[in-house]
Amino acid sequence: QYREDYRPRGTWMADIGVVLGDADNEATIIVSKEPPAVDVEACADKPQDCFFGGVGGSVTIDGESVVQVGTIQVNDDVTVKVANLKRFSRVSITSSHVKMDLDYVPAPSEWEIGDSEERAEYGHLNLKVHEIYVTSHINGVLGASARMKYDEEGMPILKALDKDGKGVLDGNVESYEVPSLLSKYALYQAEGEHEAVFSSQ
């Protein structure tokens, strides 16, 4: 009876992609509300050892599915901790440029949803950035980064002039469209190294 009220809100996300580092030392992390694409039969015996018991949400690091909870040293700079909390599961990412949590929040347990597709429909992701250190090269933080721009009178433009970000964004809306969560914005592909890219849908 409460399901009609439990629908996606403006801040809810279905998938979050994070790219950290440069081309020589890049780490990619995807967290999704969709169930894992790998066999999770072992989770039936020890659900506490698997991300949300293996029955909801999924984690992919550098193209490999991660089901087990624990800490993963992705490279010299990036550490990922996968953990289960009381009502949701968390992926914590730590690097020299960012500290953030990505939470998979399922539908309330009292609904007793057993079907994985329906469970995914009512689940969502939350994102919290605790720290972020950037340089002038940073792009793609939470969708689209923008540098301060000024009007003809030299005053800073503090808000967009239209619904598509005119005056604030570095290009038009289409410039920020990407074919996948881990793609870099075409607007910046000619630029140098990047420290972090976050995207979601």
C-alpha positions as protocol buffer text, in pm:
chain_id: "A"
residue {
  index: 1
  type: GLN
  ca { x: 0 y: 0 z: 0 }
}
residue {
  index: 2
  type: TYR
  ca { x: 295 y: 235 z: 52 }
}
residue {
  index: 3
  type: ARG
  ca { x: 466 y: 146 z: -274 }
}
residue {
  index: 4
  type: GLU
  ca { x: 297 y: 420 z: -472 }
}
residue {
  index: 5
  type: ASP
  ca { x: 470 y: 673 z: -246 }
}
residue {
  index: 6
  type: TYR
  ca { x: 804 y: 494 z: -271 }
}
residue {
  index: 7
  type: ARG
  ca { x: 901 y: 608 z: -618 }
}
residue {
  index: 8
  type: PRO
  ca { x: 1218 y: 772 z: -752 }
}
residue {
  index: 9
  type: ARG
  ca { x: 1275 y: 1125 z: -626 }
}
residue {
  index: 10
  type: GLY
  ca { x: 1487 y: 1393 z: -790 }
}
residue {
  index: 11
  type: THR
  ca { x: 1793 y: 1306 z: -583 }
}
residue {
  index: 12
  type: TRP
  ca { x: 1765 y: 928 z: -621 }
}
residue {
  index: 13
  type: MET
  ca { x: 2010 y: 756 z: -851 }
}
residue {
  index: 14
  type: ALA
  ca { x: 1999 y: 415 z: -1019 }
}
residue {
  index: 15
  type: ASP
  ca { x: 2369 y: 390 z: -1113 }
}
residue {
  index: 16
  type: ILE
  ca { x: 2679 y: 583 z: -1010 }
}
residue {
  index: 17
  type: GLY
  ca { x: 3011 y: 569 z: -1197 }
}
residue {
  index: 18
  type: VAL
  ca { x: 3338 y: 702 z: -1053 }
}
residue {
  index: 19
  type: VAL
  ca { x: 3665 y: 736 z: -1245 }
}
residue {
  index: 20
  type: LEU
  ca { x: 3974 y: 827 z: -1044 }
}
residue {
  index: 21
  type: GLY
  ca { x: 4331 y: 893 z: -1156 }
}
residue {
  index: 22
  type: ASP
  ca { x: 4479 y: 943 z: -1499 }
}
residue {
  index: 23
  type: ALA
  ca { x: 4514 y: 715 z: -1802 }
}
residue {
  index: 24
  type: ASP
  ca { x: 4825 y: 546 z: -1656 }
}
residue {
  index: 25
  type: ASN
  ca { x: 4675 y: 474 z: -1314 }
}
residue {
  index: 26
  type: GLU
  ca { x: 4298 y: 482 z: -1352 }
}
residue {
  index: 27
  type: ALA
  ca { x: 4042 y: 321 z: -1121 }
}
residue {
  index: 28
  type: THR
  ca { x: 3677 y: 276 z: -1216 }
}
residue {
  index: 29
  type: ILE
  ca { x: 3396 y: 198 z: -972 }
}
residue {
  index: 30
  type: ILE
  ca { x: 3031 y: 143 z: -1059 }
}
residue {
  index: 31
  type: VAL
  ca { x: 2758 y: 95 z: -800 }
}
residue {
  index: 32
  type: SER
  ca { x: 2412 y: 3 z: -926 }
}
residue {
  index: 33
  type: LYS
  ca { x: 2072 y: -70 z: -776 }
}
residue {
  index: 34
  type: GLU
  ca { x: 2049 y: -363 z: -1019 }
}
residue {
  index: 35
  type: PRO
  ca { x: 2133 y: -711 z: -881 }
}
residue {
  index: 36
  type: PRO
  ca { x: 2478 y: -861 z: -945 }
}
residue {
  index: 37
  type: ALA
  ca { x: 2542 y: -1008 z: -1290 }
}
residue {
  index: 38
  type: VAL
  ca { x: 2740 y: -1297 z: -1139 }
}
residue {
  index: 39
  type: ASP
  ca { x: 2649 y: -1616 z: -954 }
}
residue {
  index: 40
  type: VAL
  ca { x: 2571 y: -1537 z: -589 }
}
residue {
  index: 41
  type: GLU
  ca { x: 2464 y: -1884 z: -470 }
}
residue {
  index: 42
  type: ALA
  ca { x: 2737 y: -1883 z: -204 }
}
residue {
  index: 43
  type: CYS
  ca { x: 2569 y: -1580 z: -47 }
}
residue {
  index: 44
  type: ALA
  ca { x: 2269 y: -1791 z: 53 }
}
residue {
  index: 45
  type: ASP
  ca { x: 2479 y: -1962 z: 323 }
}
residue {
  index: 46
  type: LYS
  ca { x: 2655 y: -1649 z: 450 }
}
residue {
  index: 47
  type: PRO
  ca { x: 2457 y: -1343 z: 336 }
}
residue {
  index: 48
  type: GLN
  ca { x: 2645 y: -1123 z: 584 }
}
residue {
  index: 49
  type: ASP
  ca { x: 2961 y: -1177 z: 377 }
}
residue {
  index: 50
  type: CYS
  ca { x: 2804 y: -1040 z: 57 }
}
residue {
  index: 51
  type: PHE
  ca { x: 2704 y: -692 z: -55 }
}
residue {
  index: 52
  type: PHE
  ca { x: 2344 y: -664 z: 69 }
}
residue {
  index: 53
  type: GLY
  ca { x: 2338 y: -1041 z: 108 }
}
residue {
  index: 54
  type: GLY
  ca { x: 2377 y: -1088 z: -268 }
}
residue {
  index: 55
  type: VAL
  ca { x: 2009 y: -1009 z: -321 }
}
residue {
  index: 56
  type: GLY
  ca { x: 2021 y: -641 z: -413 }
}
residue {
  index: 57
  type: GLY
  ca { x: 2252 y: -384 z: -559 }
}
residue {
  index: 58
  type: SER
  ca { x: 2586 y: -451 z: -726 }
}
residue {
  index: 59
  type: VAL
  ca { x: 2944 y: -326 z: -729 }
}
residue {
  index: 60
  type: THR
  ca { x: 3194 y: -336 z: -1016 }
}
residue {
  index: 61
  type: ILE
  ca { x: 3560 y: -233 z: -978 }
}
residue {
  index: 62
  type: ASP
  ca { x: 3777 y: -206 z: -1288 }
}
residue {
  index: 63
  type: GLY
  ca { x: 3530 y: -422 z: -1480 }
}
residue {
  index: 64
  type: GLU
  ca { x: 3514 y: -702 z: -1221 }
}
residue {
  index: 65
  type: SER
  ca { x: 3205 y: -776 z: -1011 }
}
residue {
  index: 66
  type: VAL
  ca { x: 3260 y: -752 z: -638 }
}
residue {
  index: 67
  type: VAL
  ca { x: 3020 y: -948 z: -417 }
}
residue {
  index: 68
  type: GLN
  ca { x: 3216 y: -1001 z: -95 }
}
residue {
  index: 69
  type: VAL
  ca { x: 3228 y: -731 z: 171 }
}
residue {
  index: 70
  type: GLY
  ca { x: 3573 y: -612 z: 275 }
}
residue {
  index: 71
  type: THR
  ca { x: 3845 y: -366 z: 178 }
}
residue {
  index: 72
  type: ILE
  ca { x: 3998 y: -363 z: -169 }
}
residue {
  index: 73
  type: GLN
  ca { x: 4321 y: -180 z: -253 }
}
residue {
  index: 74
  type: VAL
  ca { x: 4246 y: -93 z: -616 }
}
residue {
  index: 75
  type: ASN
  ca { x: 4582 y: 74 z: -682 }
}
residue {
  index: 76
  type: ASP
  ca { x: 4845 y: 278 z: -497 }
}
residue {
  index: 77
  type: ASP
  ca { x: 4600 y: 563 z: -445 }
}
residue {
  index: 78
  type: VAL
  ca { x: 4248 y: 419 z: -436 }
}
residue {
  index: 79
  type: THR
  ca { x: 4091 y: 207 z: -163 }
}
residue {
  index: 80
  type: VAL
  ca { x: 3733 y: 77 z: -172 }
}
residue {
  index: 81
  type: LYS
  ca { x: 3552 y: -61 z: 131 }
}
residue {
  index: 82
  type: VAL
  ca { x: 3235 y: -265 z: 75 }
}
residue {
  index: 83
  type: ALA
  ca { x: 3021 y: -303 z: 387 }
}
residue {
  index: 84
  type: ASN
  ca { x: 2674 y: -395 z: 507 }
}
residue {
  index: 85
  type: LEU
  ca { x: 2501 y: -171 z: 758 }
}
residue {
  index: 86
  type: LYS
  ca { x: 2172 y: -230 z: 939 }
}
residue {
  index: 87
  type: ARG
  ca { x: 1930 y: -124 z: 663 }
}
residue {
  index: 88
  type: PHE
  ca { x: 2151 y: -65 z: 360 }
}
residue {
  index: 89
  type: SER
  ca { x: 2492 y: -144 z: 209 }
}
residue {
  index: 90
  type: ARG
  ca { x: 2776 y: 103 z: 158 }
}
residue {
  index: 91
  type: VAL
  ca { x: 3069 y: 144 z: -80 }
}
residue {
  index: 92
  type: SER
  ca { x: 3328 y: 386 z: 62 }
}
residue {
  index: 93
  type: ILE
  ca { x: 3591 y: 524 z: -176 }
}
residue {
  index: 94
  type: THR
  ca { x: 3909 y: 687 z: -50 }
}
residue {
  index: 95
  type: SER
  ca { x: 4185 y: 842 z: -260 }
}
residue {
  index: 96
  type: SER
  ca { x: 4414 y: 1144 z: -244 }
}
residue {
  index: 97
  type: HIS
  ca { x: 4148 y: 1341 z: -431 }
}
residue {
  index: 98
  type: VAL
  ca { x: 3820 y: 1227 z: -279 }
}
residue {
  index: 99
  type: LYS
  ca { x: 3649 y: 1055 z: 13 }
}
residue {
  index: 100
  type: MET
  ca { x: 3294 y: 949 z: -57 }
}
residue {
  index: 101
  type: ASP
  ca { x: 3020 y: 698 z: 29 }
}
residue {
  index: 102
  type: LEU
  ca { x: 2780 y: 537 z: -217 }
}
residue {
  index: 103
  type: ASP
  ca { x: 2486 y: 369 z: -43 }
}
residue {
  index: 104
  type: TYR
  ca { x: 2252 y: 107 z: -187 }
}
residue {
  index: 105
  type: VAL
  ca { x: 1914 y: 158 z: -17 }
}
residue {
  index: 106
  type: PRO
  ca { x: 1660 y: -118 z: -78 }
}
residue {
  index: 107
  type: ALA
  ca { x: 1285 y: -113 z: -43 }
}
residue {
  index: 108
  type: PRO
  ca { x: 1172 y: -154 z: 322 }
}
residue {
  index: 109
  type: SER
  ca { x: 1221 y: -514 z: 441 }
}
residue {
  index: 110
  type: GLU
  ca { x: 862 y: -536 z: 565 }
}
residue {
  index: 111
  type: TRP
  ca { x: 747 y: -535 z: 204 }
}
residue {
  index: 112
  type: GLU
  ca { x: 905 y: -880 z: 169 }
}
residue {
  index: 113
  type: ILE
  ca { x: 996 y: -830 z: -196 }
}
residue {
  index: 114
  type: GLY
  ca { x: 1156 y: -1149 z: -328 }
}
residue {
  index: 115
  type: ASP
  ca { x: 1178 y: -1077 z: -700 }
}
residue {
  index: 116
  type: SER
  ca { x: 1511 y: -916 z: -792 }
}
residue {
  index: 117
  type: GLU
  ca { x: 1366 y: -701 z: -1071 }
}
residue {
  index: 118
  type: GLU
  ca { x: 1096 y: -559 z: -846 }
}
residue {
  index: 119
  type: ARG
  ca { x: 1349 y: -507 z: -568 }
}
residue {
  index: 120
  type: ALA
  ca { x: 1566 y: -304 z: -807 }
}
residue {
  index: 121
  type: GLU
  ca { x: 1265 y: -97 z: -910 }
}
residue {
  index: 122
  type: TYR
  ca { x: 1210 y: 22 z: -554 }
}
residue {
  index: 123
  type: GLY
  ca { x: 1576 y: 53 z: -453 }
}
residue {
  index: 124
  type: HIS
  ca { x: 1797 y: 357 z: -504 }
}
residue {
  index: 125
  type: LEU
  ca { x: 2145 y: 492 z: -443 }
}
residue {
  index: 126
  type: ASN
  ca { x: 2256 y: 782 z: -225 }
}
residue {
  index: 127
  type: LEU
  ca { x: 2585 y: 966 z: -260 }
}
residue {
  index: 128
  type: LYS
  ca { x: 2778 y: 1161 z: 2 }
}
residue {
  index: 129
  type: VAL
  ca { x: 3107 y: 1336 z: -71 }
}
residue {
  index: 130
  type: HIS
  ca { x: 3304 y: 1394 z: 251 }
}
residue {
  index: 131
  type: GLU
  ca { x: 3613 y: 1553 z: 97 }
}
residue {
  index: 132
  type: ILE
  ca { x: 3720 y: 1648 z: -252 }
}
residue {
  index: 133
  type: TYR
  ca { x: 4046 y: 1809 z: -365 }
}
residue {
  index: 134
  type: VAL
  ca { x: 4054 y: 1939 z: -720 }
}
residue {
  index: 135
  type: THR
  ca { x: 4273 y: 2135 z: -956 }
}
residue {
  index: 136
  type: SER
  ca { x: 4182 y: 2348 z: -1255 }
}
residue {
  index: 137
  type: HIS
  ca { x: 4182 y: 2029 z: -1468 }
}
residue {
  index: 138
  type: ILE
  ca { x: 3887 y: 1868 z: -1287 }
}
residue {
  index: 139
  type: ASN
  ca { x: 3579 y: 1796 z: -1497 }
}
residue {
  index: 140
  type: GLY
  ca { x: 3264 y: 1593 z: -1462 }
}
residue {
  index: 141
  type: VAL
  ca { x: 3206 y: 1626 z: -1088 }
}
residue {
  index: 142
  type: LEU
  ca { x: 2843 y: 1530 z: -1030 }
}
residue {
  index: 143
  type: GLY
  ca { x: 2753 y: 1567 z: -1394 }
}
residue {
  index: 144
  type: ALA
  ca { x: 2916 y: 1889 z: -1509 }
}
residue {
  index: 145
  type: SER
  ca { x: 3189 y: 2103 z: -1359 }
}
residue {
  index: 146
  type: ALA
  ca { x: 3198 y: 2472 z: -1438 }
}
residue {
  index: 147
  type: ARG
  ca { x: 3455 y: 2747 z: -1393 }
}
residue {
  index: 148
  type: MET
  ca { x: 3348 y: 3087 z: -1268 }
}
residue {
  index: 149
  type: LYS
  ca { x: 3227 y: 3303 z: -1553 }
}
residue {
  index: 150
  type: TYR
  ca { x: 3166 y: 3678 z: -1562 }
}
residue {
  index: 151
  type: ASP
  ca { x: 2914 y: 3897 z: -1740 }
}
residue {
  index: 152
  type: GLU
  ca { x: 2991 y: 4203 z: -1954 }
}
residue {
  index: 153
  type: GLU
  ca { x: 3017 y: 4419 z: -1641 }
}
residue {
  index: 154
  type: GLY
  ca { x: 3271 y: 4188 z: -1478 }
}
residue {
  index: 155
  type: MET
  ca { x: 3025 y: 4049 z: -1224 }
}
residue {
  index: 156
  type: PRO
  ca { x: 3029 y: 3673 z: -1153 }
}
residue {
  index: 157
  type: ILE
  ca { x: 2745 y: 3469 z: -1304 }
}
residue {
  index: 158
  type: LEU
  ca { x: 2607 y: 3284 z: -1002 }
}
residue {
  index: 159
  type: LYS
  ca { x: 2309 y: 3111 z: -1162 }
}
residue {
  index: 160
  type: ALA
  ca { x: 2214 y: 2977 z: -1502 }
}
residue {
  index: 161
  type: LEU
  ca { x: 2032 y: 3206 z: -1742 }
}
residue {
  index: 162
  type: ASP
  ca { x: 1801 y: 2927 z: -1860 }
}
residue {
  index: 163
  type: LYS
  ca { x: 1699 y: 2570 z: -1773 }
}
residue {
  index: 164
  type: ASP
  ca { x: 1987 y: 2429 z: -1981 }
}
residue {
  index: 165
  type: GLY
  ca { x: 2262 y: 2600 z: -1781 }
}
residue {
  index: 166
  type: LYS
  ca { x: 2333 y: 2886 z: -2020 }
}
residue {
  index: 167
  type: GLY
  ca { x: 2596 y: 3118 z: -1878 }
}
residue {
  index: 168
  type: VAL
  ca { x: 2726 y: 2862 z: -1629 }
}
residue {
  index: 169
  type: LEU
  ca { x: 2813 y: 2545 z: -1820 }
}
residue {
  index: 170
  type: ASP
  ca { x: 3117 y: 2533 z: -2048 }
}
residue {
  index: 171
  type: GLY
  ca { x: 2908 y: 2415 z: -2342 }
}
residue {
  index: 172
  type: ASN
  ca { x: 2555 y: 2320 z: -2438 }
}
residue {
  index: 173
  type: VAL
  ca { x: 2368 y: 2038 z: -2267 }
}
residue {
  index: 174
  type: GLU
  ca { x: 2455 y: 1790 z: -2543 }
}
residue {
  index: 175
  type: SER
  ca { x: 2826 y: 1844 z: -2468 }
}
residue {
  index: 176
  type: TYR
  ca { x: 2775 y: 1667 z: -2136 }
}
residue {
  index: 177
  type: GLU
  ca { x: 2591 y: 1362 z: -2269 }
}
residue {
  index: 178
  type: VAL
  ca { x: 2792 y: 1041 z: -2247 }
}
residue {
  index: 179
  type: PRO
  ca { x: 2729 y: 690 z: -2386 }
}
residue {
  index: 180
  type: SER
  ca { x: 2817 y: 521 z: -2055 }
}
residue {
  index: 181
  type: LEU
  ca { x: 2877 y: 592 z: -1688 }
}
residue {
  index: 182
  type: LEU
  ca { x: 3255 y: 576 z: -1728 }
}
residue {
  index: 183
  type: SER
  ca { x: 3286 y: 787 z: -2042 }
}
residue {
  index: 184
  type: LYS
  ca { x: 3455 y: 1126 z: -2028 }
}
residue {
  index: 185
  type: TYR
  ca { x: 3258 y: 1422 z: -2156 }
}
residue {
  index: 186
  type: ALA
  ca { x: 3334 y: 1487 z: -2523 }
}
residue {
  index: 187
  type: LEU
  ca { x: 3373 y: 1854 z: -2433 }
}
residue {
  index: 188
  type: TYR
  ca { x: 3690 y: 1772 z: -2238 }
}
residue {
  index: 189
  type: GLN
  ca { x: 3836 y: 1476 z: -2423 }
}
residue {
  index: 190
  type: ALA
  ca { x: 4109 y: 1688 z: -2579 }
}
residue {
  index: 191
  type: GLU
  ca { x: 4223 y: 1813 z: -2239 }
}
residue {
  index: 192
  type: GLY
  ca { x: 4492 y: 1663 z: -2018 }
}
residue {
  index: 193
  type: GLU
  ca { x: 4468 y: 1432 z: -1722 }
}
residue {
  index: 194
  type: HIS
  ca { x: 4170 y: 1428 z: -1488 }
}
residue {
  index: 195
  type: GLU
  ca { x: 4157 y: 1350 z: -1120 }
}
residue {
  index: 196
  type: ALA
  ca { x: 3797 y: 1243 z: -1081 }
}
residue {
  index: 197
  type: VAL
  ca { x: 3483 y: 1198 z: -1284 }
}
residue {
  index: 198
  type: PHE
  ca { x: 3148 y: 1118 z: -1123 }
}
residue {
  index: 199
  type: SER
  ca { x: 2839 y: 1044 z: -1326 }
}
residue {
  index: 200
  type: SER
  ca { x: 2501 y: 900 z: -1245 }
}
residue {
  index: 201
  type: GLN
  ca { x: 2164 y: 816 z: -1388 }
}
